[in-house]
Amino acid sequence: MWYVNHSSMGKMILSKTEIIYPQKHQLRIRVAYAGINRTDVYQLQGLYRPPKNANPVLGLEVSGFVDAVGDDVPKELLGKRVCALVNGGGYSEYVVCFLGSCLIIPDEVLLSVAAGIPEAWFTAALFLHYIRPLSRGDRVIIHSILANVSRAAAMLSQWVGSSVWGTVGSAKKVDISPILPKENVFCRDLEDWDQSLIKASNGGVDVIFDVVGAATFSANSRVIGMNGTWLMVGFLSGAQLSKASLAPILLKQVTLRGATMRSQPKDVVGTIRNWLDTQWKSGLQLPDTVWLNHIFEFNQANEAHEKLMGSETVGKIVLQISSDEK
Amino acid sequence: MWYVNHSSMGKMILSKTEIIYPQKHQLRIRVAYAGINRTDVYQLQGLYRPPKNANPVLGLEVSGFVDAVGDDVPKELLGKRVCALVNGGGYSEYVVCFLGSCLIIPDEVLLSVAAGIPEAWFTAALFLHYIRPLSRGDRVIIHSILANVSRAAAMLSQWVGSSVWGTVGSAKKVDISPILPKENVFCRDLEDWDQSLIKASNGGVDVIFDVVGAATFSANSRVIGMNGTWLMVGFLSGAQLSKASLAPILLKQVTLRGATMRSQPKDVVGTIRNWLDTQWKSGLQLPDTVWLNHIFEFNQANEAHEKLMGSETVGKIVLQISSDEK
């Protein structure tokens, strides 16, 4: 089978390798599309090392057709359209993953769109359903509301009835973030957006969902309310703090929590998958948060990475692996 | 009754006021000794504002005799020797507090020593029993092991069977921290103490109990293990970070948690009190962590504060309120 080989420093080329077979609890997917994530770029650049048991090939999420199943996995799944979180190996014609990380895709959803669902939605649900389950009445701020995972987090928060606000990096982005009403979106380049949020939320928020990192640290310590939970999801602005006070964390009894989807044990992934599946069937529209930015060909992985890391890129970038997809 | 009045900016004088009476669930203590804490000093300096429902008089912990009880509190308690966490008002001849924050003192324990038990032990148990219950096999680092609360935390950790290491600020303090074996105590002025701890703990610790704050932030992010819990208890070194990376918090899935004993609801205090009472009766020697540094007279509160904030002060400083104590 063909796959994207990145052994040659910093560049990716298509290579051939042996096909692999699903083990117990696993299935194999004939990949239609693979979603591209920043982690893939960091891994290529040597800035991120995948876990020991991971497939060393890039690609953490795919859509496609079930093509083979492990002994204990229902044969009825063969041929079904699925999207899945995979432990590496998404940039390939075939990938093996656990049944518990797959979601069946409804007929009306495009496979190109479905490839953008797993990373964003599993991560949003890891933080807002598994680590800090949100509910009606919770007040939530979601930073960088145009990021894929933040859009999923915002929709999930609204779905469970929380009060949700968002931030964007600049004023011109307020209008392109329609998941939230315009009046609930603050631009972080306005000096006192944090004071506006404290006022709007009547004293501060219960939960912060932050993909920005260093640049939002100090504002977070101001907008978090008593007993609040501050979720550290990513570092779009980097992870290096220059000046900050720890006092609000102690005095407001804050819980600050970092986590990565990839280091979750199988049973946690399964729990999250089941919850997402149930919500999707009950009307939560996972595909609505996937805004396709660009579809690249299988042999254009280098261009896809470049596009992803370009400043101001909004929306999902996917690789089209096979050409006979629906 | 006499009490320490600090209405005149920055200085304390003895004044007279009306005696108060216990309400439901409460009792009144004729105070023998009041423990002095940094929070009292900060409150006097205007750097810390007590909660709205608090007694504005200084003093957060006392020992003494039960002198009056609320309607629903057993009369048998009258005359008993107790120590208690109080919501302000400890620097007084009499103070009212909730039954659920009192511990009966065994006959052989001095009241002067008992006055140093509540703040340290309730705080240690808040973090290590209530927020992050320790158990056998947990690996724990306790910073500034000579601080009153850290000594209580170290003894509590050993009591439940955890593996415990400690730090001190300078090499000369290693020998005066006998709660832990000498080889388990690191000096933070040695460059690679954190690497030694990572080695000793076989990859990093599960729990950090930190009263130091800014100065230990970066080392904490190195010594914390996967899925570790980083407890923020105090800021002996201040709360202002200058340079630090947030990356380890995300990549190691750290939970960072701040809390203050004073903002705990009554039922949480009661839960902690009951646990401490049970452990004490089972052999955990709470008084052993209280090393008296100095006993000041009731009218020497100013001198007591000065002594507490002197550099290198180790051990507990208490005010002797009544002179007929045992």
XYZ file of C-alpha atoms in Angstrom, chain A residues 132-325:
194
model
C -14.923 18.744 33.185
C -18.466 17.799 32.184
C -20.325 20.957 31.264
C -23.947 21.498 32.030
C -26.715 24.068 31.893
C -25.762 27.196 33.768
C -22.000 26.803 33.350
C -20.336 29.932 31.977
C -17.637 29.133 29.418
C -15.071 31.150 27.467
C -13.569 29.524 24.378
C -10.457 31.156 23.003
C -9.617 31.413 19.308
C -13.124 30.446 18.347
C -12.146 29.923 14.682
C -9.808 27.018 15.482
C -11.309 23.658 14.496
C -11.319 22.271 18.020
C -12.682 25.517 19.463
C -15.627 25.450 17.066
C -16.430 21.919 18.216
C -16.051 23.015 21.862
C -18.407 25.959 21.313
C -21.076 23.823 19.692
C -20.762 21.149 22.401
C -21.078 23.825 25.117
C -24.202 25.281 23.562
C -25.632 21.776 23.041
C -25.519 21.043 26.790
C -27.013 24.436 27.616
C -23.995 26.352 28.922
C -23.568 30.090 28.456
C -20.790 30.483 25.911
C -18.506 33.338 24.935
C -15.587 33.238 22.525
C -12.517 35.234 21.591
C -10.771 35.911 18.288
C -7.330 37.379 17.722
C -8.450 40.426 15.764
C -11.550 42.496 15.144
C -11.932 41.447 11.503
C -12.493 37.827 12.618
C -15.604 38.573 14.683
C -17.810 38.425 11.597
C -16.513 35.061 10.384
C -17.271 33.154 13.581
C -20.990 32.480 13.216
C -21.099 29.562 15.655
C -21.651 32.124 18.396
C -23.813 35.259 18.226
C -21.638 38.261 17.363
C -22.225 39.948 20.738
C -20.722 36.923 22.513
C -17.415 37.160 20.634
C -14.634 39.403 21.974
C -11.455 40.444 20.137
C -8.416 39.966 22.252
C -6.662 42.999 20.739
C -9.150 45.309 22.440
C -7.620 46.323 25.733
C -10.445 45.569 28.123
C -12.190 42.607 26.535
C -11.571 40.702 29.777
C -13.483 43.316 31.784
C -16.357 43.091 29.293
C -16.434 39.319 29.706
C -16.386 39.567 33.511
C -19.365 41.919 33.255
C -21.239 39.793 30.711
C -20.669 36.623 32.736
C -21.612 38.345 35.998
C -18.286 37.943 37.775
C -16.224 35.552 35.691
C -16.488 32.198 33.962
C -16.626 28.661 35.334
C -14.629 27.117 32.508
C -11.885 28.343 30.157
C -11.190 26.305 27.001
C -7.835 27.579 25.807
C -5.964 26.631 22.642
C -3.907 29.863 22.712
C -1.541 29.338 25.679
C 0.998 31.939 26.776
C -0.747 34.974 25.254
C -3.992 34.390 27.152
C -2.506 33.311 30.500
C -2.843 36.613 32.343
C -6.293 37.407 30.985
C -7.401 33.895 31.933
C -6.357 34.508 35.527
C -8.584 37.597 35.525
C -11.681 36.136 33.841
C -11.761 32.838 35.736
C -14.354 32.806 38.517
C -14.166 31.220 41.994
C -13.592 27.448 41.799
C -13.202 27.719 38.028
C -11.589 25.162 35.726
C -8.969 26.335 33.242
C -8.459 23.803 30.459
C -5.139 23.942 28.614
C -5.782 22.473 25.172
C -3.097 23.947 22.913
C -0.462 26.601 22.346
C -1.263 28.549 19.162
C 0.657 31.487 20.687
C 3.417 29.338 22.157
C 3.941 27.980 25.654
C 6.582 30.431 26.952
C 5.271 32.695 29.701
C 7.197 35.902 30.282
C 5.365 37.566 33.160
C 2.401 36.294 35.105
C 0.980 36.089 38.597
C 0.073 32.763 40.160
C -1.934 34.414 42.965
C -5.378 34.161 41.291
C -4.945 30.385 40.868
C -4.646 30.002 44.631
C -7.082 32.694 45.781
C -9.853 31.688 43.342
C -9.215 27.979 43.944
C -8.642 27.333 40.268
C -8.119 23.904 38.735
C -5.783 24.181 35.753
C -5.711 21.043 33.619
C -3.704 20.047 30.584
C -4.374 16.933 28.519
C -3.799 15.463 25.080
C -6.196 13.160 23.263
C -3.368 10.933 22.114
C -2.294 9.897 25.616
C -5.768 8.725 26.610
C -6.153 5.024 27.361
C -8.415 2.971 25.076
C -11.316 2.847 27.521
C -11.407 6.632 27.846
C -11.438 6.989 24.051
C -14.273 4.455 23.941
C -16.278 6.365 26.547
C -15.887 9.586 24.583
C -16.726 7.844 21.287
C -19.941 6.429 22.745
C -21.000 9.793 24.108
C -20.312 11.533 20.776
C -22.187 8.812 18.892
C -25.229 9.195 21.161
C -25.212 12.993 20.885
C -24.838 12.849 17.090
C -27.827 10.500 16.876
C -29.765 12.867 19.149
C -29.191 15.820 16.831
C -25.769 17.321 17.628
C -24.421 18.099 14.148
C -20.716 17.250 14.333
C -20.094 17.976 10.621
C -21.339 21.556 10.990
C -18.140 22.657 12.725
C -15.920 21.328 9.920
C -15.322 24.142 7.498
C -13.209 22.750 4.658
C -10.445 25.125 3.697
C -8.669 22.994 1.104
C -8.445 19.420 -0.193
C -4.959 18.391 -1.309
C -4.037 15.342 -3.403
C -2.318 12.345 -1.767
C 1.082 13.419 -3.153
C 0.713 17.030 -1.938
C 1.349 16.484 1.782
C 4.182 19.064 1.756
C 1.911 21.724 0.291
C -0.838 20.809 2.760
C 1.487 21.308 5.736
C 2.681 24.620 4.373
C -0.875 25.830 3.929
C -1.855 24.753 7.465
C 0.981 26.707 9.057
C 0.345 29.790 6.963
C -0.832 32.680 9.062
C -4.556 33.329 9.025
C -5.490 29.876 7.734
C -9.004 29.156 8.936
C -10.827 25.863 8.412
C -9.846 22.258 7.852
C -7.193 20.993 5.470
C -7.443 17.371 4.327
C -5.493 14.989 2.104
C -7.517 13.045 -0.459
C -6.047 9.532 -0.331
C -8.314 7.576 -2.682
C -10.163 8.961 -5.670
C -13.273 6.770 -5.693
C -14.775 8.119 -2.488
